[in-house]
Amino acid sequence: MTEQKISAFLKARTDAFSPAPVIYRKGSVERVGDGVVHVKNLPGRKYGELLEFGSGVYGMALDLTEDGVGAVLLDAEDSVCAGETVKGTGRVAEVPVGDVLLGRVIDPIGRPLDERPLDAVRFYPVERPAPAIMDRRPVDTPLETGILAIDSMIPIGRGQRELIIGDRQTGKTAIAVDAIINQKNTDVICVYCAVGQKSSTVAGVIETLRQAGAMDYSVVVHAGASDSPAIQYLAPFAACSIAEYFAERGRDVLVVYDDLSKHAVAYRTMTLLLLRPPGREAFPGDIFYLHSRLLERAACLSEEKGGGTVTALPIVETMAGNISSYIPTNIISITDGQIYLESELFHAGVRPAVNTGLSVSRVGRSAQSDAMKAVSGTLRIDLSQYREMAVFTRFGSDLDSFTSKLLRRGETLMNLFKQDKSKPYTLFEEVAVLLGYEADAFRDTAMKDLRKTVADYLTAMKQAFPDEASAMNATGAMDADLKARLLQAAEAFREGRTL
Ligand code: ATP
Ligand code: MG
């Protein structure tokens, strides 16, 4: 057939097409238990479609067979009983999107959890395709977390996926929350998605965000440990859809999934109850696909697609530091780098407990601001040299002056990276601290006094360079002349002169 014939044929077919009227067929509940329902006689269902039960409870169709549907319930199963009628709604799970969500706490299907009504007008399906290659552009803008160790050595770019991984109670949530708090004076919108956590822990996080004034530009999506596995499974996808709405309108969005190991467990529970065969560590075979299709949705969109970005910070909990088990290795391979937190460091008082040897950011370096690039080049090498030397000299008594100088500088650097939670640095403060290290401004300070000396030093620097500080925070730039002046000031501080 020639081209004209094909298009004439297609046109005739499309003109003749009239959509069939939607007929809601009804099925009935065959059996129900453990949050899973088997339904008889409900043909023509879509994968992921919402089913409505007589009592107003919703379920999601996940197993489509010839003679029925296997569905998971989104609410408690108490009100669903065998024999009850079931109706297909024709809709897949959706979540409200838009500015109305800012400052709100919702569940993954958009029901408000903060006791205020939600007037949502726009909805997005929770599962959406990831942007294609041509719809993306390279990551080129930093997303500053305000945490010195991260911004200087493991920088994150807008549109990147950076995993936060570590054992329980190593400060994983604290890093993500600090990153959200640090977006206060930027135009970044934040979405915090809590999966399978205690409601009291999440209430604590929301309170921290509220006190820091971060709820004004944030949305919290919460699916707690006591919620059904299906709701927990939907939570990160819903959070991502909320983020995508803003990104498609040119906004930069940071989304935190806290945490994906609990998400994997919820998905495993759901699929085992649906009688799907288990694979490695009893996780279903498609668990990799589950997380990859979630994390692929983080992107730096091209101008034609809105030009916004979705930066993802997934969190994964490890057992006894084992980063090579199934879920951690999966997610490490999907993300653009990881921030690895260690219990040992955490208990030794190194907080944030970042293991700089095992942490990496594969994209962020190119997105780092010029000012930070100019001062952070050799930090990782300095630190690893110090660690190596410290192990060798642990039992040695008389050290030559070069070695003892190197050890002292390394120890200072490690202590400079210690930072309280909810106390993010501005870019100028970060640069000033690192220039202080470069100029050896804390040479004569005892380690126990370091924190106070650094605070005094930063106050003095900000007083001496107020305009330069605000310019650097706004543009991220630092020319050679300014660097030289700041270094001079740091030296003056060391000598006890006025800056
Ligand atoms: P979980 O595994 O329970 O989710 P987590 O790894 O998310 O824990 P957090 O809840 O962030 O860890 O932190 C654990 C504890 O450590 C909290 O009490 C928190 O206040 C404290 N903490 C975290 N970061 C710091 C820090 N930089 N300085 C001081 N304390 C911190
Ligand atoms: Mg946590």
Coordinates of C-alpha atoms and ligand atoms in Angstrom, one line a residue:
M1 CA 0.0 0.0 0.0
T2 CA 1.2 3.5 -0.7
E3 CA 1.5 6.1 2.0
Q4 CA -1.8 7.9 0.9
K5 CA -3.7 4.6 1.0
I6 CA -2.5 3.9 4.5
S7 CA -3.4 7.3 5.8
A8 CA -6.8 7.2 4.0
F9 CA -7.4 3.8 5.5
L10 CA -6.4 4.9 9.0
K11 CA -8.5 8.1 8.7
A12 CA -11.6 6.1 7.7
R13 CA -11.1 3.8 10.6
T14 CA -10.6 6.6 13.2
D15 CA -13.6 8.5 11.8
A16 CA -15.8 5.5 12.2
F17 CA -14.6 4.9 15.8
S18 CA -17.1 5.7 18.5
P19 CA -16.2 4.9 22.1
A20 CA -18.2 2.1 23.5
P21 CA -20.4 3.1 26.5
V22 CA -18.8 2.2 29.8
I23 CA -20.6 -0.6 31.3
Y24 CA -19.9 -1.3 35.0
R25 CA -20.1 -5.0 35.4
K26 CA -20.5 -6.3 38.9
G27 CA -18.6 -9.1 40.5
S28 CA -18.8 -10.7 43.9
V29 CA -16.3 -11.3 46.7
E30 CA -15.3 -15.0 46.7
R31 CA -13.0 -14.9 49.7
V32 CA -11.2 -12.2 51.8
G33 CA -8.3 -12.4 54.2
D34 CA -5.0 -10.7 55.1
G35 CA -6.0 -7.7 53.1
V36 CA -6.4 -9.7 49.9
V37 CA -9.7 -10.2 48.1
H38 CA -10.5 -12.7 45.4
V39 CA -13.4 -11.6 43.2
K40 CA -15.5 -13.7 40.8
N41 CA -16.9 -12.6 37.5
L42 CA -15.5 -9.2 37.0
P43 CA -14.2 -9.2 33.4
G44 CA -12.5 -6.4 31.5
R45 CA -10.5 -5.0 34.4
K46 CA -7.3 -2.9 34.0
Y47 CA -4.1 -3.7 35.9
G48 CA -4.1 -1.4 39.0
E49 CA -7.7 -0.4 38.6
L50 CA -9.6 0.7 41.7
L51 CA -12.4 -1.6 42.7
E52 CA -15.2 -0.3 44.9
F53 CA -16.7 -2.6 47.5
G54 CA -20.3 -2.2 48.9
S55 CA -19.1 -0.7 52.1
G56 CA -17.2 2.2 50.4
V57 CA -13.9 0.5 50.8
Y58 CA -11.5 0.5 47.9
G59 CA -9.2 -2.2 46.5
M60 CA -6.7 -2.3 43.7
A61 CA -6.8 -5.0 41.0
L62 CA -3.4 -6.6 40.7
D63 CA -4.0 -10.2 39.5
L64 CA -6.2 -10.4 36.4
T65 CA -7.3 -14.0 35.6
E66 CA -9.8 -15.4 33.3
D67 CA -12.5 -16.0 35.9
G68 CA -11.9 -13.2 38.4
V69 CA -9.6 -10.7 39.9
G70 CA -7.1 -10.8 42.8
A71 CA -7.1 -7.4 44.6
V72 CA -5.5 -5.8 47.6
L73 CA -7.5 -3.7 49.9
L74 CA -6.5 -0.1 50.6
D75 CA -8.3 0.0 53.9
A76 CA -9.0 -2.4 56.8
E77 CA -10.8 -5.5 55.7
D78 CA -13.3 -5.7 58.5
S79 CA -16.1 -4.2 56.4
V80 CA -15.6 -6.5 53.4
C81 CA -17.3 -9.9 53.5
A82 CA -17.7 -12.9 51.1
G83 CA -20.6 -12.6 48.8
E84 CA -20.6 -8.8 48.7
T85 CA -20.8 -7.0 45.3
V86 CA -17.8 -5.3 43.7
K87 CA -17.7 -2.7 41.1
G88 CA -14.9 -1.7 38.8
T89 CA -14.4 2.1 38.7
G90 CA -12.4 2.3 35.5
R91 CA -9.9 4.5 37.2
V92 CA -6.4 3.6 38.4
A93 CA -5.1 4.9 41.8
E94 CA -4.8 8.7 41.7
V95 CA -3.4 11.4 44.0
P96 CA -4.3 15.1 44.1
V97 CA -1.6 17.4 42.9
G98 CA -1.0 21.2 43.0
D99 CA -0.3 24.1 45.2
V100 CA -3.1 23.2 47.6
L101 CA -0.9 20.4 48.9
L102 CA 1.9 22.6 50.2
G103 CA 2.0 22.4 54.0
R104 CA -0.3 19.4 54.0
V105 CA 0.0 15.8 55.2
I106 CA -1.9 13.3 53.1
D107 CA -2.1 9.5 52.5
P108 CA -1.1 8.0 49.2
I109 CA -4.6 8.3 47.7
G110 CA -5.0 11.9 48.8
R111 CA -7.0 11.6 52.0
P112 CA -5.8 14.4 54.3
L113 CA -4.3 13.2 57.6
D114 CA -4.0 16.7 59.3
E115 CA -7.7 17.1 60.1
R116 CA -8.4 19.8 57.6
P117 CA -10.4 19.4 54.4
L118 CA -8.5 19.3 51.1
D119 CA -10.0 21.0 48.1
A120 CA -8.2 19.2 45.3
V121 CA -9.1 19.9 41.7
R122 CA -6.3 18.1 39.8
F123 CA -5.3 14.5 40.1
Y124 CA -2.5 12.5 38.6
P125 CA -2.3 8.7 38.4
V126 CA 0.3 7.4 40.9
E127 CA 2.0 5.3 38.2
R128 CA 3.3 7.4 35.4
P129 CA 5.9 6.7 32.8
A130 CA 9.4 8.0 33.4
P131 CA 10.6 10.9 31.1
A132 CA 12.3 9.5 27.9
I133 CA 16.0 10.2 27.1
M134 CA 15.3 13.1 24.8
D135 CA 13.1 14.7 27.4
R136 CA 16.0 15.1 29.8
R137 CA 19.0 17.5 30.0
P138 CA 22.2 17.0 32.0
V139 CA 22.3 17.8 35.7
D140 CA 23.9 21.2 36.1
T141 CA 22.6 23.0 39.2
P142 CA 23.6 22.0 42.8
L143 CA 21.1 21.0 45.4
E144 CA 22.8 22.2 48.5
T145 CA 22.0 20.2 51.7
G146 CA 23.7 22.6 54.1
I147 CA 25.7 19.7 55.4
L148 CA 29.4 20.4 54.9
A149 CA 30.6 16.8 54.5
I150 CA 28.0 16.2 51.8
D151 CA 28.1 19.5 49.8
S152 CA 31.9 19.4 49.7
M153 CA 32.6 15.7 49.0
I154 CA 29.4 14.0 47.9
P155 CA 27.6 16.9 46.1
I156 CA 24.1 16.4 44.9
G157 CA 22.8 18.0 41.7
R158 CA 19.2 18.9 40.9
G159 CA 17.6 16.0 39.1
Q160 CA 20.0 13.4 40.6
R161 CA 19.2 10.3 42.6
E162 CA 21.3 9.9 45.7
L163 CA 20.8 7.0 48.0
I164 CA 21.2 7.5 51.8
I165 CA 22.1 4.1 53.2
G166 CA 23.0 2.9 56.7
D167 CA 22.0 0.8 59.6
R168 CA 19.1 1.7 61.9
Q169 CA 19.6 4.9 64.0
T170 CA 22.5 6.3 62.1
G171 CA 21.0 9.6 61.2
K172 CA 19.6 8.8 57.7
T173 CA 16.3 10.7 58.3
A174 CA 18.2 13.5 59.9
I175 CA 20.2 14.1 56.7
A176 CA 17.2 14.1 54.5
V177 CA 15.3 16.4 56.8
D178 CA 18.3 18.8 57.0
A179 CA 18.3 18.9 53.2
I180 CA 14.6 19.9 53.2
I181 CA 15.2 22.5 55.8
N182 CA 18.1 24.0 53.8
Q183 CA 15.8 24.6 50.9
K184 CA 14.1 27.4 52.8
N185 CA 15.6 30.3 50.9
T186 CA 15.6 28.6 47.6
D187 CA 12.8 27.9 45.2
V188 CA 12.8 24.2 45.7
I189 CA 9.6 22.4 46.7
C190 CA 10.0 19.3 49.0
V191 CA 8.0 16.1 49.3
Y192 CA 8.7 13.8 52.2
C193 CA 7.3 10.3 51.8
A194 CA 7.2 8.1 54.9
V195 CA 6.7 4.4 54.3
G196 CA 6.1 1.8 57.0
Q197 CA 7.4 4.0 59.9
K198 CA 5.8 4.5 63.3
S199 CA 3.4 7.4 63.2
S200 CA 5.1 8.9 66.2
T201 CA 8.4 9.1 64.3
V202 CA 6.7 10.8 61.4
A203 CA 4.9 13.2 63.7
G204 CA 8.4 14.1 65.1
V205 CA 9.7 14.8 61.6
I206 CA 6.7 17.0 60.7
E207 CA 7.2 18.9 63.9
T208 CA 10.8 19.5 63.1
L209 CA 9.9 20.7 59.6
R210 CA 7.2 23.0 61.0
Q211 CA 9.5 24.5 63.6
A212 CA 12.1 25.3 60.9
G213 CA 9.4 26.9 58.8
A214 CA 9.9 24.2 56.1
M215 CA 6.3 23.0 55.9
D216 CA 5.4 26.1 53.9
Y217 CA 7.1 24.6 50.8
S218 CA 6.7 20.9 51.7
V219 CA 4.2 18.1 51.3
V220 CA 4.2 15.0 53.5
V221 CA 2.9 11.7 52.1
H222 CA 2.5 9.2 54.9
A223 CA 1.7 5.4 54.9
G224 CA 2.4 4.1 58.3
A225 CA 3.5 0.7 59.6
S226 CA -0.1 -0.1 60.6
D227 CA -1.5 0.7 57.1
S228 CA -2.3 -2.0 54.6
P229 CA 0.7 -3.2 52.5
A230 CA -1.1 -1.8 49.4
I231 CA -1.2 1.7 50.7
Q232 CA 2.5 1.5 51.6
Y233 CA 3.3 0.2 48.2
L234 CA 1.5 3.2 46.6
A235 CA 3.2 5.9 48.8
P236 CA 6.5 6.6 47.0
F237 CA 4.7 6.5 43.6
A238 CA 2.1 9.0 44.8
A239 CA 4.9 11.2 46.2
C240 CA 6.7 11.1 42.9
S241 CA 3.5 12.1 41.0
I242 CA 3.1 15.1 43.3
A243 CA 6.7 16.1 42.6
E244 CA 6.3 15.6 38.8
Y245 CA 3.3 18.1 38.7
F246 CA 5.6 20.8 40.0
A247 CA 8.6 19.8 37.8
E248 CA 6.4 19.9 34.7
R249 CA 5.7 23.5 35.5
G250 CA 9.4 24.4 35.7
R251 CA 9.9 24.0 39.5
D252 CA 12.7 22.2 41.2
V253 CA 11.5 19.5 43.5
L254 CA 13.3 17.3 46.2
V255 CA 11.5 14.1 47.1
V256 CA 12.6 11.9 50.0
Y257 CA 11.5 8.2 50.1
D258 CA 12.0 7.1 53.8
D259 CA 12.5 4.3 53.4
L260 CA 12.6 1.9 50.5
S261 CA 13.6 -1.2 52.4
K262 CA 10.2 -1.0 54.3
H263 CA 8.6 -0.4 50.9
A264 CA 10.2 -3.5 49.6
V265 CA 8.9 -5.5 52.5
A266 CA 5.3 -4.1 52.0
Y267 CA 5.5 -5.1 48.4
R268 CA 6.8 -8.6 49.3
T269 CA 3.9 -9.0 51.8
M270 CA 1.4 -8.0 49.1
T271 CA 2.7 -10.3 46.4
L272 CA 3.1 -13.3 48.8
L273 CA -0.5 -12.8 49.9
L274 CA -1.5 -12.8 46.2
L275 CA 0.2 -16.2 46.0
R276 CA 2.9 -15.0 43.5
P277 CA 6.1 -17.2 43.7
P278 CA 8.8 -15.7 45.9
G279 CA 12.4 -15.3 44.6
R280 CA 15.7 -14.3 46.3
E281 CA 15.2 -13.5 50.0
A282 CA 11.5 -14.1 49.4
F283 CA 11.2 -10.9 47.5
P284 CA 9.3 -11.2 44.2
G285 CA 11.2 -11.2 41.0
D286 CA 9.9 -7.8 39.9
I287 CA 11.2 -5.9 43.0
F288 CA 14.0 -4.5 40.9
Y289 CA 11.6 -3.2 38.3
L290 CA 9.4 -1.8 41.1
H291 CA 12.2 0.5 42.4
S292 CA 13.8 1.2 39.0
R293 CA 10.5 2.5 37.6
L294 CA 10.1 4.7 40.7
L295 CA 13.7 6.1 40.6
E296 CA 13.8 6.6 36.8
R297 CA 11.1 9.2 37.3
A298 CA 13.7 11.5 39.0
A299 CA 14.9 13.7 36.2
C300 CA 16.2 17.0 35.0
L301 CA 13.5 17.8 32.4
S302 CA 14.3 19.5 29.1
E303 CA 12.9 23.0 28.4
E304 CA 10.1 21.6 26.2
K305 CA 8.9 19.4 29.0
G306 CA 8.8 22.2 31.5
G307 CA 12.4 22.5 32.5
G308 CA 11.9 21.5 36.2
T309 CA 13.8 18.8 38.1
V310 CA 12.9 16.0 40.4
T311 CA 15.8 15.1 42.8
A312 CA 15.3 11.8 44.6
L313 CA 16.8 10.9 48.0
P314 CA 15.8 7.3 48.6
I315 CA 16.7 5.9 52.0
V316 CA 17.6 2.3 52.6
E317 CA 18.2 0.6 55.9
T318 CA 20.9 -2.1 56.1
M319 CA 21.4 -4.9 58.6
A320 CA 24.7 -4.9 60.4
G321 CA 26.3 -2.7 57.7
N322 CA 25.7 -5.3 55.0
I323 CA 25.4 -3.2 51.8
S324 CA 25.6 -6.2 49.6
S325 CA 22.3 -7.8 50.4
Y326 CA 19.5 -7.9 47.8
I327 CA 17.6 -4.6 48.2
P328 CA 20.6 -2.4 48.9
T329 CA 22.5 -3.7 45.9
N330 CA 19.5 -3.2 43.7
I331 CA 19.0 0.3 44.7
I332 CA 22.7 1.2 44.7
S333 CA 22.7 0.1 41.0
I334 CA 19.7 2.3 40.2
T335 CA 20.9 5.5 41.8
D336 CA 23.7 7.9 40.9
G337 CA 25.6 7.4 44.1
Q338 CA 25.2 6.8 47.8
I339 CA 25.8 8.5 51.1
Y340 CA 26.9 5.6 53.4
L341 CA 26.4 6.1 57.1
E342 CA 28.2 3.9 59.6
S343 CA 27.0 3.0 63.1
E344 CA 30.6 2.9 64.4
L345 CA 31.3 6.4 63.3
F346 CA 27.9 7.5 64.7
H347 CA 28.6 6.1 68.1
A348 CA 32.2 7.5 68.1
G349 CA 30.5 10.9 67.8
V350 CA 31.2 11.6 64.2
R351 CA 27.8 13.0 63.2
P352 CA 26.7 13.0 60.4
A353 CA 28.3 9.6 60.3
V354 CA 29.3 9.7 56.6
N355 CA 31.9 7.1 55.5
T356 CA 33.7 9.2 52.9
G357 CA 35.5 6.2 51.5
L358 CA 32.3 4.3 50.5
S359 CA 30.2 7.3 49.6
V360 CA 30.1 8.7 46.1
S361 CA 28.2 11.0 43.9
R362 CA 28.5 10.2 40.2
V363 CA 26.8 13.3 38.9
G364 CA 26.9 16.0 41.4
R365 CA 30.5 17.1 41.0
S366 CA 29.7 18.7 37.6
A367 CA 26.8 20.6 39.2
Q368 CA 28.8 21.9 42.2
S369 CA 28.9 25.7 42.5
D370 CA 32.2 27.4 41.5
A371 CA 32.9 28.6 45.0
M372 CA 32.6 25.1 46.4
K373 CA 34.6 23.6 43.6
A374 CA 37.4 26.0 44.3
V375 CA 37.8 24.9 47.9
S376 CA 36.9 21.2 48.0
G377 CA 39.2 19.6 45.5
T378 CA 41.6 17.6 47.8
L379 CA 39.4 17.0 50.8
R380 CA 38.8 13.3 50.2
I381 CA 42.4 12.6 49.6
D382 CA 43.4 14.6 52.8
L383 CA 40.9 12.6 54.8
S384 CA 42.0 9.2 53.5
Q385 CA 45.6 10.0 54.0
Y386 CA 44.9 11.0 57.5
R387 CA 42.9 7.8 58.2
E388 CA 45.7 5.6 56.8
M389 CA 48.4 7.5 58.7
A390 CA 46.3 7.4 61.9
V391 CA 46.1 3.6 61.8
F392 CA 49.9 3.3 61.3
T393 CA 50.9 5.7 64.0
R394 CA 48.4 4.5 66.6
F395 CA 51.2 2.8 68.7
G396 CA 54.1 5.0 67.7
S397 CA 55.3 7.5 70.2
D398 CA 57.8 9.9 68.5
L399 CA 56.6 11.2 65.2
D400 CA 58.4 13.5 62.9
S401 CA 57.0 16.9 62.5
F402 CA 55.6 16.3 59.0
T403 CA 53.6 13.3 60.2
S404 CA 52.3 15.0 63.4
K405 CA 51.3 18.1 61.3
L406 CA 49.4 15.9 58.9
L407 CA 47.7 14.0 61.7
R408 CA 46.6 17.2 63.4
R409 CA 45.3 18.7 60.2
G410 CA 43.4 15.5 59.4
E411 CA 41.9 15.4 62.9
T412 CA 40.9 19.1 62.5
L413 CA 39.2 18.3 59.2
M414 CA 37.3 15.4 60.6
N415 CA 36.1 17.5 63.4
L416 CA 35.1 20.4 61.1
F417 CA 32.8 17.9 59.3
K418 CA 30.9 17.3 62.5
Q419 CA 27.6 19.2 62.4
D420 CA 24.5 19.2 64.6
K421 CA 21.3 18.2 63.0
S422 CA 18.9 20.9 61.8
K423 CA 21.8 23.4 61.7
P424 CA 22.6 23.7 58.0
Y425 CA 25.4 25.9 56.8
T426 CA 25.0 28.5 54.1
L427 CA 27.3 28.2 51.1
F428 CA 29.4 31.1 52.4
E429 CA 29.8 29.4 55.8
E430 CA 30.8 26.2 54.1
V431 CA 33.4 27.9 51.9
A432 CA 34.7 29.9 54.9
V433 CA 35.1 26.8 57.1
L434 CA 37.1 25.0 54.3
L435 CA 39.2 28.1 53.6
G436 CA 39.9 28.2 57.4
Y437 CA 41.1 24.6 57.1
E438 CA 43.3 25.6 54.1
A439 CA 44.8 28.5 55.9
D440 CA 45.3 26.4 59.0
A441 CA 43.2 28.9 61.0
F442 CA 42.5 26.4 63.7
R443 CA 46.1 25.4 64.2
D444 CA 46.3 26.4 67.8
T445 CA 42.8 25.3 68.9
A446 CA 42.3 22.3 71.1
M447 CA 39.9 19.8 69.6
K448 CA 37.4 20.2 72.5
D449 CA 37.2 24.0 71.8
L450 CA 37.0 23.6 68.0
R451 CA 33.2 23.9 67.8
K452 CA 33.2 27.2 69.6
T453 CA 36.2 28.6 67.8
V454 CA 34.6 27.8 64.4
A455 CA 31.4 29.5 65.5
D456 CA 33.4 32.6 66.5
Y457 CA 35.4 32.5 63.2
L458 CA 32.2 32.3 61.2
T459 CA 30.7 35.2 63.0
A460 CA 33.8 37.2 62.3
M461 CA 34.0 36.3 58.7
K462 CA 30.3 37.2 58.1
Q463 CA 30.8 40.5 59.8
A464 CA 33.9 41.2 57.7
F465 CA 32.3 40.2 54.4
P466 CA 28.6 40.8 54.6
D467 CA 28.0 41.8 50.9
E468 CA 30.4 39.1 49.6
A469 CA 28.5 36.5 51.7
S470 CA 25.1 37.3 50.4
A471 CA 26.4 37.5 46.8
M472 CA 28.1 34.1 47.1
N473 CA 24.9 32.5 48.6
A474 CA 22.9 33.9 45.8
T475 CA 25.2 33.2 42.8
G476 CA 27.5 30.4 44.0
A477 CA 30.4 32.3 42.5
M478 CA 33.8 33.2 44.0
D479 CA 36.6 34.8 42.0
A480 CA 40.4 34.4 42.7
D481 CA 40.5 37.8 44.2
L482 CA 37.8 37.1 46.7
K483 CA 39.4 33.7 47.6
A484 CA 42.7 35.4 48.3
R485 CA 41.0 38.0 50.5
L486 CA 39.1 35.3 52.5
L487 CA 42.3 33.3 52.9
Q488 CA 44.0 36.4 54.3
A489 CA 41.2 37.0 56.7
A490 CA 41.5 33.3 57.8
E491 CA 45.2 33.8 58.4
A492 CA 44.5 37.0 60.4
F493 CA 42.0 35.0 62.5
R494 CA 44.7 32.4 63.2
E495 CA 47.2 35.2 64.3
G496 CA 44.5 36.8 66.5
R497 CA 44.4 40.0 64.4
T498 CA 41.2 41.7 63.3
L499 CA 40.0 40.5 60.0
Ligands
ATP1 P1 15.8 4.9 61.8 O1 16.6 3.7 61.4 O2 15.2 4.6 63.1 O3 15.0 5.5 60.8 P2 17.7 7.0 61.2 O4 18.9 6.3 60.6 O5 16.7 7.6 60.3 O6 16.9 6.0 62.2 P3 17.6 9.4 62.7 O7 16.3 9.1 63.2 O8 17.8 10.4 61.7 O9 18.3 8.0 62.2 O10 18.7 9.7 63.9 C1 18.9 8.9 65.0 C2 19.2 9.7 66.2 O11 20.4 10.4 66.0 C3 18.1 10.8 66.5 O12 17.9 10.8 67.9 C4 18.8 12.0 66.1 O13 18.4 13.1 66.8 C5 20.3 11.7 66.3 N1 21.1 12.5 65.3 C6 21.0 12.3 63.9 N2 21.9 13.1 63.3 C7 22.5 13.8 64.3 C8 23.6 14.8 64.3 N3 24.1 15.3 63.2 N4 24.0 15.3 65.5 C9 23.4 14.8 66.6 N5 22.5 13.9 66.7 C10 22.0 13.4 65.5
MG2 MG 14.7 7.2 59.8

